[in-house]
Every structure is written in structure tokens, then in C-alpha cells.
Coordinates of C-alpha atoms and ligand atoms in Angstrom, one line a residue:
X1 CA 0.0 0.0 0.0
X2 CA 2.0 3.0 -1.0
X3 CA 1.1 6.3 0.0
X4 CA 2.5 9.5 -0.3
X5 CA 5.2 8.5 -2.8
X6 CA 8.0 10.3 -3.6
X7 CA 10.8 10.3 -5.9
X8 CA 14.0 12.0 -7.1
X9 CA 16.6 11.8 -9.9
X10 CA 19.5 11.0 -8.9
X11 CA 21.9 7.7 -9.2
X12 CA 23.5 5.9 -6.8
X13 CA 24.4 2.9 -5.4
X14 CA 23.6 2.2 -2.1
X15 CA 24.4 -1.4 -0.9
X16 CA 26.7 -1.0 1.9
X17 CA 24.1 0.8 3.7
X18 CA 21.1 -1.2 3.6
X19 CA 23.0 -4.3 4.5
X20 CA 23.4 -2.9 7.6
X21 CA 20.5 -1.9 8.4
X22 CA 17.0 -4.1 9.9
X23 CA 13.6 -2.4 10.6
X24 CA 10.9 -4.2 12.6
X25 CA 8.5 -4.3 15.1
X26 CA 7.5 -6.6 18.2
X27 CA 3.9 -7.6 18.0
X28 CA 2.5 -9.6 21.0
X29 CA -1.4 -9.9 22.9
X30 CA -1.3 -7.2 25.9
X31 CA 0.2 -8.6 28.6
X32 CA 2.6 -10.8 26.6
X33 CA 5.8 -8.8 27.2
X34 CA 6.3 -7.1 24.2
X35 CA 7.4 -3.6 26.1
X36 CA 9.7 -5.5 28.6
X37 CA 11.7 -7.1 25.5
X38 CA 11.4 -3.7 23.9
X39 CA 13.3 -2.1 26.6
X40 CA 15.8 -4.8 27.3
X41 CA 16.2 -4.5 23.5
X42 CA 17.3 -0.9 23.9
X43 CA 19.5 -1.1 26.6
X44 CA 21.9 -3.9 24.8
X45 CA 21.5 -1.1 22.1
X46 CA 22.8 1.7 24.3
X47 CA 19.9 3.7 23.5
X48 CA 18.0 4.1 27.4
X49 CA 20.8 3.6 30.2
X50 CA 18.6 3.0 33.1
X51 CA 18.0 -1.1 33.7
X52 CA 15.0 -2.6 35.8
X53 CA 11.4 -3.2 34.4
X54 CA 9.3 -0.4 33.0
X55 CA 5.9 -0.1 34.7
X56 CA 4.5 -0.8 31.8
X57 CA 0.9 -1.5 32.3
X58 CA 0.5 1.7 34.5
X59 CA 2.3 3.5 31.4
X60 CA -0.4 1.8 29.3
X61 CA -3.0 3.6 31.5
X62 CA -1.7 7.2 30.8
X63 CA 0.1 7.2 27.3
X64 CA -0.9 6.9 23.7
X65 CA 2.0 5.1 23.3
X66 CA 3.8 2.8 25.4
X67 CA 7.4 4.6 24.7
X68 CA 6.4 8.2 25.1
X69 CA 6.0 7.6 28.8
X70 CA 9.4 5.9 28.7
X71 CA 10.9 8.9 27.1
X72 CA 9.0 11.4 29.8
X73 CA 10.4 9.3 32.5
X74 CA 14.1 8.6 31.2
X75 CA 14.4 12.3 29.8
X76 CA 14.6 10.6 26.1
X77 CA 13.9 13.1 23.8
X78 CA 12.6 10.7 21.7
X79 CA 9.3 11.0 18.9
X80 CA 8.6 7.5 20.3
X81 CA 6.9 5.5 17.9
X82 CA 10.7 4.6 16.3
X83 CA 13.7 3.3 18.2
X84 CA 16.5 3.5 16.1
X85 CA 19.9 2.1 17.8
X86 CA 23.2 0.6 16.4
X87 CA 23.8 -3.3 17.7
X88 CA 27.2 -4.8 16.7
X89 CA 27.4 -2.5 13.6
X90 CA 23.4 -3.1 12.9
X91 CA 21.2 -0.3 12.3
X92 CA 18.4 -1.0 14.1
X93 CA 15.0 0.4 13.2
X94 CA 12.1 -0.6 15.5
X95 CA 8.7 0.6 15.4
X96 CA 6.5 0.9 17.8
X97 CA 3.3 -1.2 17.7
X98 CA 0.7 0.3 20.4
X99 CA -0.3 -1.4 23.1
X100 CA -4.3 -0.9 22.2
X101 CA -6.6 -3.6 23.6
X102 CA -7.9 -3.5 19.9
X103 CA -6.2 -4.6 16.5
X104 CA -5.7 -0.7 16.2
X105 CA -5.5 0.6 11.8
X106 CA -2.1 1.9 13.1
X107 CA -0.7 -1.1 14.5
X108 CA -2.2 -2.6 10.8
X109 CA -0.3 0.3 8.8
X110 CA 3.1 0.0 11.0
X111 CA 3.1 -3.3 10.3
X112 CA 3.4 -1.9 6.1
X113 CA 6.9 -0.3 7.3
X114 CA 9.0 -2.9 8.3
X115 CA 10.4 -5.9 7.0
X116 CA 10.2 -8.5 9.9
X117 CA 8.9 -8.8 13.6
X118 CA 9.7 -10.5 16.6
X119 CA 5.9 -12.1 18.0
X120 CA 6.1 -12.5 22.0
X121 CA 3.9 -14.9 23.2
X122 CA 3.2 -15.7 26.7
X123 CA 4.3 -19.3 27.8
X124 CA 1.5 -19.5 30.3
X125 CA -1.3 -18.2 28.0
X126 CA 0.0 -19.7 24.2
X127 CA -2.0 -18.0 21.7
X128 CA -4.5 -15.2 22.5
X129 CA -7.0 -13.6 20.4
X130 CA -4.4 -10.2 19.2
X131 CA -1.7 -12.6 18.5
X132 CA -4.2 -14.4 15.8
X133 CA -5.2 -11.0 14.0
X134 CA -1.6 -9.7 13.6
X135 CA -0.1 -13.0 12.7
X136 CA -3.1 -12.8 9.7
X137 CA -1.3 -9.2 8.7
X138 CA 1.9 -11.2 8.4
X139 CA 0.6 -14.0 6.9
X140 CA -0.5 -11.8 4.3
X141 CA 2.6 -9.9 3.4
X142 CA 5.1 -13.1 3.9
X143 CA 7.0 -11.2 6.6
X144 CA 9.4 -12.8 8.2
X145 CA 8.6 -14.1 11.9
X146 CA 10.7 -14.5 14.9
X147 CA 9.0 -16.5 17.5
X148 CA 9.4 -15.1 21.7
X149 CA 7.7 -17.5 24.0
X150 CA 8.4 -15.4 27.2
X151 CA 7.5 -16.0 30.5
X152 CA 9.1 -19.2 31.3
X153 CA 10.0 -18.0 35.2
X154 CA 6.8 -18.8 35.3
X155 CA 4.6 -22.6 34.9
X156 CA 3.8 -23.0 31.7
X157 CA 2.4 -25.2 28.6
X158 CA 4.4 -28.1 28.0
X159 CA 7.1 -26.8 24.6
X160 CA 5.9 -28.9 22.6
X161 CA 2.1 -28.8 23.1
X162 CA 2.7 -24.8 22.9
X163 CA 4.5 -25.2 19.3
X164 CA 1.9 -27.1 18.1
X165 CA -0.7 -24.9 19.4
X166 CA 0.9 -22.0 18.1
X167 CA 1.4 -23.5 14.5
X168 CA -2.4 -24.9 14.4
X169 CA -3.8 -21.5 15.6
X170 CA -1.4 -19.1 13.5
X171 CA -1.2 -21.6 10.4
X172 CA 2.7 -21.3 10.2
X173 CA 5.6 -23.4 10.3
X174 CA 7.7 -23.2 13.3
X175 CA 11.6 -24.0 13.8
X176 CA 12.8 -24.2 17.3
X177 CA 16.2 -22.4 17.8
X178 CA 16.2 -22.5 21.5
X179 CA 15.2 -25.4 24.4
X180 CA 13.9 -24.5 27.6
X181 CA 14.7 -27.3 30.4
X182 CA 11.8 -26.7 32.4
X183 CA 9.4 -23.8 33.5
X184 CA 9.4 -22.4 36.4
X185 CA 10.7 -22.6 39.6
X186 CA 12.0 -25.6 38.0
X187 CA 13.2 -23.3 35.1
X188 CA 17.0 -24.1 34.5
X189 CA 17.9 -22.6 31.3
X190 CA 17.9 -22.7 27.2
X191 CA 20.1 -24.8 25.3
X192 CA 21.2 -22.9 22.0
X193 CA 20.0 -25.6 19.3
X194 CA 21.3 -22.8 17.2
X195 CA 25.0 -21.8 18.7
X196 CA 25.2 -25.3 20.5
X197 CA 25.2 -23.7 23.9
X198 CA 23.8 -23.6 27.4
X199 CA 22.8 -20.6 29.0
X200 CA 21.8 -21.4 32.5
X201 CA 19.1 -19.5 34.5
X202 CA 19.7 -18.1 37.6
X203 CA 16.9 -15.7 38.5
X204 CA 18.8 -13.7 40.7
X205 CA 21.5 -12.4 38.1
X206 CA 20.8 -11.7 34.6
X207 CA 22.4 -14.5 32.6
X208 CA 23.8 -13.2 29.4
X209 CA 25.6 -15.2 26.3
X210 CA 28.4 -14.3 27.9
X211 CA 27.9 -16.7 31.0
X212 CA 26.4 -19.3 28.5
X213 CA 28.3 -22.9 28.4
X214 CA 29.8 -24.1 24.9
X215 CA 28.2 -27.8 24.6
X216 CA 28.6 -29.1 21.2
X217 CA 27.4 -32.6 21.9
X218 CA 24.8 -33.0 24.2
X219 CA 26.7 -36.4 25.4
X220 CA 28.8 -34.2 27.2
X221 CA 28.7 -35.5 30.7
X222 CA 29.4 -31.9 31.6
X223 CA 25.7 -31.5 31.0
X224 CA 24.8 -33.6 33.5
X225 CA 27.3 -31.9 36.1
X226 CA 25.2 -28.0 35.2
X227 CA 21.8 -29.2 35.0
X228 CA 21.2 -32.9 36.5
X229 CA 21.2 -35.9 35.4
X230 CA 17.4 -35.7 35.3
X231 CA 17.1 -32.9 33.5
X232 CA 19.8 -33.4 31.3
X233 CA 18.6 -37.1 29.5
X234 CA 14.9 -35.1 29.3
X235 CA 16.9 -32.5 27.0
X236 CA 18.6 -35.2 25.1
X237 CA 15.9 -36.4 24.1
X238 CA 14.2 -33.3 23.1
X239 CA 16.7 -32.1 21.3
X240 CA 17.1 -35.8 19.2
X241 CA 13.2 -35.4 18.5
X242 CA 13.2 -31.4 17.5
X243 CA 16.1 -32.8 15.5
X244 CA 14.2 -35.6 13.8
X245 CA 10.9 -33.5 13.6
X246 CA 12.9 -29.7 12.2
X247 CA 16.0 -31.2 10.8
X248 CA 18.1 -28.2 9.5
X249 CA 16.9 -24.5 10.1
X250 CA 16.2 -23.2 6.5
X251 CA 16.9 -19.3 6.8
X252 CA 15.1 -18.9 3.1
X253 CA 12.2 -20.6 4.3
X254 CA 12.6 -17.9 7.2
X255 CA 12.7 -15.0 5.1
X256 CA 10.1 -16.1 3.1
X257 CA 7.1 -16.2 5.9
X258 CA 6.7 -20.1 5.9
X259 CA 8.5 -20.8 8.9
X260 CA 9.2 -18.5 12.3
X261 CA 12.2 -19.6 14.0
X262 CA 11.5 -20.0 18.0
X263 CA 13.1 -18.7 21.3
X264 CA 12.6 -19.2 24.7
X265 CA 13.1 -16.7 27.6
X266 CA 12.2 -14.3 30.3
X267 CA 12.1 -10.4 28.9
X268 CA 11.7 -9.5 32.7
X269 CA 15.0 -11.5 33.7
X270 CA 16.7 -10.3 30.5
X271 CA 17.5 -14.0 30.1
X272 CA 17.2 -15.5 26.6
X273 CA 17.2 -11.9 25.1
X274 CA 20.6 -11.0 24.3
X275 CA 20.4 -14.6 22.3
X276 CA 17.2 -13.5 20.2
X277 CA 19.2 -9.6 19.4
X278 CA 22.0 -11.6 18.4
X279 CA 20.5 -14.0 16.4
X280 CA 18.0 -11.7 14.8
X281 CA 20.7 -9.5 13.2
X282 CA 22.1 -12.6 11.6
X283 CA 19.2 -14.2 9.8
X284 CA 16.7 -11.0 10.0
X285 CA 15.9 -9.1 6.2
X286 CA 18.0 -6.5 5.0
X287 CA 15.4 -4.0 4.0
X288 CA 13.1 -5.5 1.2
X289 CA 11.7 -4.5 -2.2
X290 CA 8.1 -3.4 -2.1
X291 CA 4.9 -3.3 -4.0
X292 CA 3.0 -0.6 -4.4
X293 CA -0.4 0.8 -6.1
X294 CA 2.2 1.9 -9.1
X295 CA 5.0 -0.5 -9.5
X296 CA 6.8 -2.4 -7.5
X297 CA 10.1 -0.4 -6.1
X298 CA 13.6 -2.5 -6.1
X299 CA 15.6 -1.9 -2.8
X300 CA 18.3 -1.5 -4.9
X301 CA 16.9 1.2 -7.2
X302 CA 19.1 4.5 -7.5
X303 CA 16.3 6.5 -7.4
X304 CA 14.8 7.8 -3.8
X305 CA 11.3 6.7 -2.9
X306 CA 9.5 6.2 0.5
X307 CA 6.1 6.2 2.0
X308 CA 4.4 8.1 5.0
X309 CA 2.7 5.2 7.4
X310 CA 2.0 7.3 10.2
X311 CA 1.1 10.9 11.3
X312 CA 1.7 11.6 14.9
X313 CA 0.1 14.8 16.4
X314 CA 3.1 16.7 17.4
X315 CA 4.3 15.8 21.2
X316 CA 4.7 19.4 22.3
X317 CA 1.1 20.4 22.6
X318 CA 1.5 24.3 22.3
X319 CA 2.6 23.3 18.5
X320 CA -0.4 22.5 15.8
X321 CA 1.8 20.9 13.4
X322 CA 2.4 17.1 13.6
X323 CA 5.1 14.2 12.7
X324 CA 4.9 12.6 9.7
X325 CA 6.5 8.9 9.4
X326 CA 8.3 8.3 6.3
X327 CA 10.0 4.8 5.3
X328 CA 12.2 5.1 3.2
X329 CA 11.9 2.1 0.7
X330 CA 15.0 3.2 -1.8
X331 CA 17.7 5.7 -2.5
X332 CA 18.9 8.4 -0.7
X333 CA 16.7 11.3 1.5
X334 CA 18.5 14.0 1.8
X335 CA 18.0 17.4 3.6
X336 CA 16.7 20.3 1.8
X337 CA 16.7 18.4 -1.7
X338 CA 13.3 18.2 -3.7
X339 CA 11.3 15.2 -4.4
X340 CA 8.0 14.4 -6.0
X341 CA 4.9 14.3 -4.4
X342 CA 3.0 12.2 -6.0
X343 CA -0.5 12.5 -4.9
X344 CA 0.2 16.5 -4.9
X345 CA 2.0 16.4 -8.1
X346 CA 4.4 18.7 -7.2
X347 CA 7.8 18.9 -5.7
X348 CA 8.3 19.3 -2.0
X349 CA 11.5 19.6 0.5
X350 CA 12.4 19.3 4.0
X351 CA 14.3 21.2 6.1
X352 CA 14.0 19.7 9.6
X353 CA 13.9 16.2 8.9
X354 CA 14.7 14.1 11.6
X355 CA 16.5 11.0 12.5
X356 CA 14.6 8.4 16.0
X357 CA 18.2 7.6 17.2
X358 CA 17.0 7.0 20.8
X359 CA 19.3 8.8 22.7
X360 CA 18.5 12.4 20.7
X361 CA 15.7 14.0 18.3
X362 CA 18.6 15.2 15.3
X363 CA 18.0 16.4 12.4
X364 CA 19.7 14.5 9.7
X365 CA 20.7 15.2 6.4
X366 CA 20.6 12.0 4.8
X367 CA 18.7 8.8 5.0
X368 CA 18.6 5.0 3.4
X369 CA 16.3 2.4 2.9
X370 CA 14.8 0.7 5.9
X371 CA 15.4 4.1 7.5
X372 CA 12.4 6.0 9.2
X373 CA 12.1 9.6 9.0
X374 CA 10.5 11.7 10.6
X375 CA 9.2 15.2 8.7
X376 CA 7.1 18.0 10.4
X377 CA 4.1 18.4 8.3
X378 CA 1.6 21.3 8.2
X379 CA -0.7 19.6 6.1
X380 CA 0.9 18.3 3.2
X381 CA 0.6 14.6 4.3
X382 CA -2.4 12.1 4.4
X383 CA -2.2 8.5 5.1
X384 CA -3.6 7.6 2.2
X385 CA -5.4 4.2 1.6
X386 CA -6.4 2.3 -1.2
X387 CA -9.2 4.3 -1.5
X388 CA -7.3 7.4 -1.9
X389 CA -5.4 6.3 -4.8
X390 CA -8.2 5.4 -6.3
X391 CA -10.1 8.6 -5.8
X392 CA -7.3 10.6 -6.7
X393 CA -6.5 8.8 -10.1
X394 CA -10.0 8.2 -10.9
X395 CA -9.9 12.4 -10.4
X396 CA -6.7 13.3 -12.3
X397 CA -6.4 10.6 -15.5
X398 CA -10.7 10.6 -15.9
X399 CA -11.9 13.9 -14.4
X400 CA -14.3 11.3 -12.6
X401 CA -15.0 12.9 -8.8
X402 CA -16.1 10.0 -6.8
X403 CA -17.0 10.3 -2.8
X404 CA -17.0 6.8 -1.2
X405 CA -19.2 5.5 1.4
X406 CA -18.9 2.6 4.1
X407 CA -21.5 -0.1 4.7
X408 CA -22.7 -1.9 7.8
X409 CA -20.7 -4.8 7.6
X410 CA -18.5 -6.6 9.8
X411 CA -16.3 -8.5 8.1
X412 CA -15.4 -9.4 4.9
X413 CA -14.4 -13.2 4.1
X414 CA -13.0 -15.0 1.0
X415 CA -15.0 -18.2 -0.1
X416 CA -13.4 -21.0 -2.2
X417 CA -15.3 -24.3 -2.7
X418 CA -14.2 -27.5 -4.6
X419 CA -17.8 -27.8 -5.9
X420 CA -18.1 -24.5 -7.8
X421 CA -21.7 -25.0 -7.8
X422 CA -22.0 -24.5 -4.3
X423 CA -20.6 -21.0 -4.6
X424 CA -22.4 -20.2 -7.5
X425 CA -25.4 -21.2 -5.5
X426 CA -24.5 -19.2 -2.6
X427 CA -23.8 -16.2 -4.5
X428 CA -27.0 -16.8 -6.0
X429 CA -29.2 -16.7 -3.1
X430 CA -26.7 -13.6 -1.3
X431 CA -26.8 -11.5 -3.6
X432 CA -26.8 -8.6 -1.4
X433 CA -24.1 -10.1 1.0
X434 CA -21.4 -11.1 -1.8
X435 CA -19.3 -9.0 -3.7
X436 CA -16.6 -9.6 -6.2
X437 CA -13.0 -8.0 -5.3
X438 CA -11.1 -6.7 -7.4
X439 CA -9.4 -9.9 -8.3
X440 CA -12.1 -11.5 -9.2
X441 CA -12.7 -13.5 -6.3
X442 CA -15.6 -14.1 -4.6
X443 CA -16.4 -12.2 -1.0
X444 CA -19.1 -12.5 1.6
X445 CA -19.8 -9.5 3.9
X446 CA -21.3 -10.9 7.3
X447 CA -23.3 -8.1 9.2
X448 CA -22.3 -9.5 12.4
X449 CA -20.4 -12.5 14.0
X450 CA -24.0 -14.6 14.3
X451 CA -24.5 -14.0 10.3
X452 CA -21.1 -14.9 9.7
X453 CA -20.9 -18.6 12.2
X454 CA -24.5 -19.0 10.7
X455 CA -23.4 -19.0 7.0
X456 CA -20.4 -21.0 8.1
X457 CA -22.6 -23.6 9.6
X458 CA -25.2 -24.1 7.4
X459 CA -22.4 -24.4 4.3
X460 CA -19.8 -27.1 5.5
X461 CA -19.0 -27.2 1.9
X462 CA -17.8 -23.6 1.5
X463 CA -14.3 -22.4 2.9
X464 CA -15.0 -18.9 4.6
X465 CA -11.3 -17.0 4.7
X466 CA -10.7 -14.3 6.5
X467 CA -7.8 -13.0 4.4
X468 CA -7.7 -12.8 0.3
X469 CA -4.0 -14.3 0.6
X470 CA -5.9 -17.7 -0.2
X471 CA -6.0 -16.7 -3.8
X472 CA -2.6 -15.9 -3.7
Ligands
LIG501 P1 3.0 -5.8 26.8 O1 3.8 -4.6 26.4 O2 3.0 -6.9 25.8 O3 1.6 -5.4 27.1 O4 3.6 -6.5 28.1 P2 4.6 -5.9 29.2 O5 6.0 -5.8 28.8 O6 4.0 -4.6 29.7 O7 4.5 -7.0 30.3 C1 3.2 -7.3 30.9 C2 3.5 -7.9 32.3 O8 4.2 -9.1 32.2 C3 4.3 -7.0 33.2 O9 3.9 -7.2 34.5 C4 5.7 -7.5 33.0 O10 6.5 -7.1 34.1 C5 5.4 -8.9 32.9 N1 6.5 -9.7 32.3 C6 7.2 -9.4 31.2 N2 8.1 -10.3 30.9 C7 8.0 -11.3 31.9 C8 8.7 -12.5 32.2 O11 9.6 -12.9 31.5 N3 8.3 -13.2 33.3 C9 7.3 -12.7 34.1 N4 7.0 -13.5 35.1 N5 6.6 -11.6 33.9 C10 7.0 -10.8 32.8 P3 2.9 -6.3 35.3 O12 2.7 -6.9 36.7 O13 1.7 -6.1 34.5 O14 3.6 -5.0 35.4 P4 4.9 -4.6 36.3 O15 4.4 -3.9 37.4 O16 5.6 -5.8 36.7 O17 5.7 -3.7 35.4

């Protein structure tokens, strides 16, 4: 979904800077951790100082967003929203998902900025109800998934019965990269299926890879000596089935959305984190090439282009103007240069445009792909939708003025059937519920959540979908 597209002539190569650079977001239910491993992700980054947990449900309470509490607290002068830090030479770009009860449209459009995320699940409650609807987004766009089970200080689901839960419920493939031995106060640790290494739990210091134990062959009677004897044939075994069940982690089948690699930890122990950063900045996408309502924009192009995904209403409340969000999907922004503006059709420029590096609001003069700028807008921006482009084009190439109106429907599902008659039928006696998209495809609109497990019920031999990626 492109939006407020730009683009400059210029030519250049850029390489060297988007292979350093990763932009993502962590996505979890409320609850799950996802602002814990946020924070713990920023201090290995150097970008917040201060360690010990964030009150973050009472932040939840007061803020729009989780981080601009944070940054009130901590004296960040940060726009929230993006963290940008450097991890062992990796740019890292993440953005902020809300922590909104709801499936919020601005989690849905910041999920359109980046090219991977990290899903925290809690090990005590396995799937929940937000973790569904945002692993659907994902689904839908193939972005690569990292898999978090957090929590395990605490009792939870059996690791196996959770990985099959959460591949049943989120229809993906999993990969575990990490073993828990136990959950807990039986909790002893993670064994690295990945590295080949033991990090040991100890929940009154914060285990880091740096305490973690090189086993190579889980044989290794030194196993037994760290975690028991007990403990340490349950692992063998584990690890010989996960072996036999995963064989070989395929990082293409990764970065393709078909299979999510898993960790195990404890964000609030900082255990099992510094594992998942490390990890993620060796198998997570470089920024990606993207589709959009025009064309479809190579990474690699010379040409600058990007896309505003969010407006913010400026933090400093005496001041009308507001924050506009650009990605940059390729080329080079630069300070004070024009681009195009395509939906105004004319060329705009930016003097103040600034950079999210946590630790200070700068203005920067030039940015890359993957980057996230932020520009001050006094009107100039809209997040556009499909709609928009629509309107606009229909407007400018036909003269056609069109105003668009919403219905009263609930949701919108994709049918398939292997008896096309059934459809046809359906269709036939629906008329005013089914539509055609734009594809082609047949659509049912349910008015509400009875209509919708009604249809579903009385038609075992239609396939209601609640994404179009079926067709895909
Ligand atoms: P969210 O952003 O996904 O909504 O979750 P958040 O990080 O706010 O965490 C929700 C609650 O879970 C917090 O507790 C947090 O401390 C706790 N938590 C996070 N990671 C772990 C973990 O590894 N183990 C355990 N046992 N708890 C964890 P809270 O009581 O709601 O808030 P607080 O007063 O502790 O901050």
C-alpha cells in the first residue's frame, strides 16, 4: 500500500548501507511482554541507560504510546513511535506497535513499514486472540517471523504442546532455535540448538551469552554436572526429536514467511534476550523491495522513494503541526533536496527532517532504505489508503470525482469451494451479501459475528477465509 510517494533523480548505489541496516516491530497480545523485550532490547543497544522493568501496564494507562511515557520518564527526547539504535554495527530500526486492547488501523499500517517482527507470546497463555489478527497481517505480506515464548519463570504449557498450538492457531511453520529445560521454579535454562550452547538460568542475576556454556554434543557429561542428570537425558531427548521432527533450520524458508524460527526466555529476567538480538541480526531481512499501487520499487533502485505510514500529532502540545512517518523504501533522502509528491504532483522539500536515534531527536541530512524519517508536516501529508489512490487517479487521468461511502458490515471473508456450484449457489441466493474484489474472487460481507458462524454452519462445503492471501 504506497502512499504519499515520492521520488527524485538522482543515481546511486547504495548497498553497503542497507545491508546494515533491519527495521521491525514486536507484535505480542497485551500482557505478553512485548514492552519488557522492547526495553531490554534498547539497553543492549545503548539507546536508554537505566535497567529494571518499566511499569508498563500503568504506562499503558496514561500514554498513547507505550514509549512516550518511557521517554518522559528517562528524559529521552525521543518522537517514540521509532527506536533506532546501532547493535554490533546493525542499524536497528524498530517501530513501535501500540499497546491498544484492539487490533488498532495503526498497528495494521506499521506493520506496512517494516520488513520483519519479533511475536512475544506468553508461555503461560500460548496464543490469544491479538496474536491471531496480527499474525493474519503477516501472513498476508510473507514477513518474516521470529517467535518469543516469554514468561518461562513462570509454569507454563508443555514446549511442545505450545508449538503445536501456536502452529495450528497461526497456520505457520515453526523452527525451534532455542530449548527450555523446564518452566518455572524448575526453570533451568535454554540450550542454543542454534549456537550449541547452554545458557543457564539463575533468576537472581541476569544471565547473558556471555555466562552461557559451549556444549557441542549433548553427550557431554558436563551437561549432567550444570543441570542434572534428570534434566539433562529429558533434554537429550528433546533435542534428538526437535532434530528428527525440524532437521536443518532453512533461513530462506525464514525470510520467506513459511517458517518462524522460536526462542525461549524471560524479557523480565533479561534472560534469553541478548540470544534473540544476536540472532535476529544474523538471519533477520535487510530492507526488502516493495509493491505498491504503481509498480513495484527494487531496494536497490538508485532512485529515492518512500512512503508516509503514520502521522503523529506533534508531542509538544502548544505546536499544531504534527510528525509525519516516512519509510524510506530506496535511494537516498536528503535534507533540503526536492522530491515528488505524487498525490500532490508537485515537488516538495524538507528542512528539519529528523532522525529516531534513541538517545537524541537530530535532524539529519541524509537517510537510506529501511530508515524512518520523521518530517514536520503542516498539512501536506495524508495517510492515504487504497481508497485514496483510487479517488485521486480516478480524479486526475478521468476527471471522474467519486466520494466513497462505508457499509454496515462486519467482516469481509474469502470463499473457495471445490464444488463451484456451491458458490455459485450461494452467491446466487446472497446476492446482497457477496461481492466480487477486485481480483475476481468471490467475497461474503457478514453483518455480524451470528450471520457470519451462521453462513459458516449451514455451508460445511464452502471455505470462509478471512484473508484474500488464499487466492494468492
Ligand atoms: P505488553 O507490552 O506486551 O503489554 O507487556 P509488558 O511488557 O507490559 O508485560 C506485561 C506484564 O508481564 C508486566 O507485569 C511485566 O512485568 C510482565 N513480564 C514481562 N516479561 C515477563 C517475564 O519474562 N516473566 C514474568 N513473570 N513476567 C513478565 P505487570 O505486573 O503487568 O507490570 P509490572 O508492574 O511488573 O511492570
Amino acid at each position: 500500500m504506497f502512499l504519499s510517494y515520492l521520488c527524485a533523480r538522482e543515481t546511486m548505489k547504495y548497498e553497503n548501507e542497507i545491508s546494515k541496516r533491519r527495521t521491525f516491530a514486536i507484535i505480542s497480545h497485551p500482557d505478553a511482554g512485548k514492552t519488557t523485550l522492547t526495553e531490554k532490547f534498547l539497553l543492549f543497544g545503548g539507546a536508554i541507560q537505566t535497567a529494571g522493568a518499566v511499569k508498563s501496564n500503568k504506562i499503558k494507562k496514561h500514554a498513547t504510546s507505550d514509549f512516550m511515557e518511557i521517554e518522559r520518564q528517562r528524559g529521552i527526547s525521543v518522537a517514540t513511535s521509532v527506536m533506532t539504535f546501532e547493535y554490533r554495527g546493525v542499524l536497528i530500526n524498530l517501530l513501535d506497535t501500540r499497546g491498544h486492547k484492539d487490533f488498532a488501523e495503526d498497528t495494521y499500517r506499521t506493520l506496512t513499514a517494516v520488513d520483519s517482527v519479533v511475536l512475544v507470546i506468553d508461555g503461560v497463555k500460548g496464543v490469544e486472540e491479538q496474536t491471531r489478527k496480527l499474525m493474519e497481517v503477516c501472513r498476508m505480506r510473507d514477513t518474516p517471523v521470529i517467535v518469543f515464548v516469554n514468561k518461562l519463570d513462570r509454569d507454563g504449557k508443555d514446549p511442545f504442546d505450545l508449538l503445536d498450538e501456536i502452529e495450528k492457531e497461526l497456520k505457520i511453520l515453526l523452527h525451534p532455535l532455542s530449548w527450555p529445560i523446564n518452566s518455572g521454579k524448575d526453570f533451568k535454562g535454554v540450550y542454543s540448538l542454534y549456537d550449541k550452547s547452554l545458557l543457564l538460568f539463575n533468576a537472581n542475576q541476569k544471565a547473558t551469552a556471555e555466562d552461557s556454556v559451549q556444549i557441542d554434543n549433548l553427550d557431554d557429561p558436563l551437561l549432567n554436572n550444570l543441570v542434572g542428570e534428570k534434566d539433562a537425558d529429558q533434554l537429550r531427548d528433546d533435542a534428538s526429536l526437535i532434530d528428527g521432527v525440524y532437521g536443518n533450520f532453512d533461513n530462506e524458508a525464514y525470510l520467506s514467511g513459511i517458517k518462524a524460527p522460536v526462542f525461549f526466555g524471560s524479557a523480565i529476567n533479561n534472560f534469553g534476550v541478548k540470544e534473540l538480538l544476536d540472532t535476529f541480526i544474523r538471519i533477520s531481512p535487510e530492507p526488502r523491495s516493495r509493491d505498491t499501487t504503481a509498480r513495484h520499487v527494487d531496494v536497490q533502485e538508485d532512485k529515492f522513494s518512500g512512503f508516509i505510514f503514520k502521522i503523529h500529532a506533534n508531542l509538544d502540545p502548544k505546536h499544531r503541526d504534527r510528525i509525519a512517518f516516512l519509510r524510506v523504501c530506496s535511494g537516498k533522502f536528503e535534507r533540503n533536496k526536492y522530491f515528488h509528491h505524487v498525490r500532490l504532483d508537485r515537488d516538495v522539500r524538507f528542512s528539519n527532517p529528523y532522525s529516531f536515534l534513541a538517545r537524541d531527536k537530530d535532524v539529519i541530512e541524509t537517510a537510506y532504505p529501511g530508515d524512518v524519517v520523521g518530517l514536520f508536516d503542516t498539512g501536506n501529508f495524508k495517510i492515504g489508503d487504497q481508497f485514496e489512490v483510487i479517488q485521486y487517479r480516478l480524479l486526475q487521468e478521468y476527471g471522474a470525482s467519486v466520494q466513497f461511502n462505508s457499509l454496515p458490515f462486519y467482516k469481509a471473508c474469502w470463499l473457495t469451494a471445490e464444488d463451484k456450484s456451491k458458490l455459485e449457489e450461494f452467491t446466487r441466493f446472497k446476492t446482497a451479501n457477496t461481492v466480487i474484489d477486485k481480483d475476481g474472487h468471490v467475497v461474503y460481507l457478514a453483518q455480524s459475528d451470528w450471520f457470519l458462524n451462521t453462513e459458516i454452519a449451514n455451508n460445511p462445503g464452502i471455505q470462509f477465509h478471512f484473508s484474500s492471501e488464499i487466492h494468492k
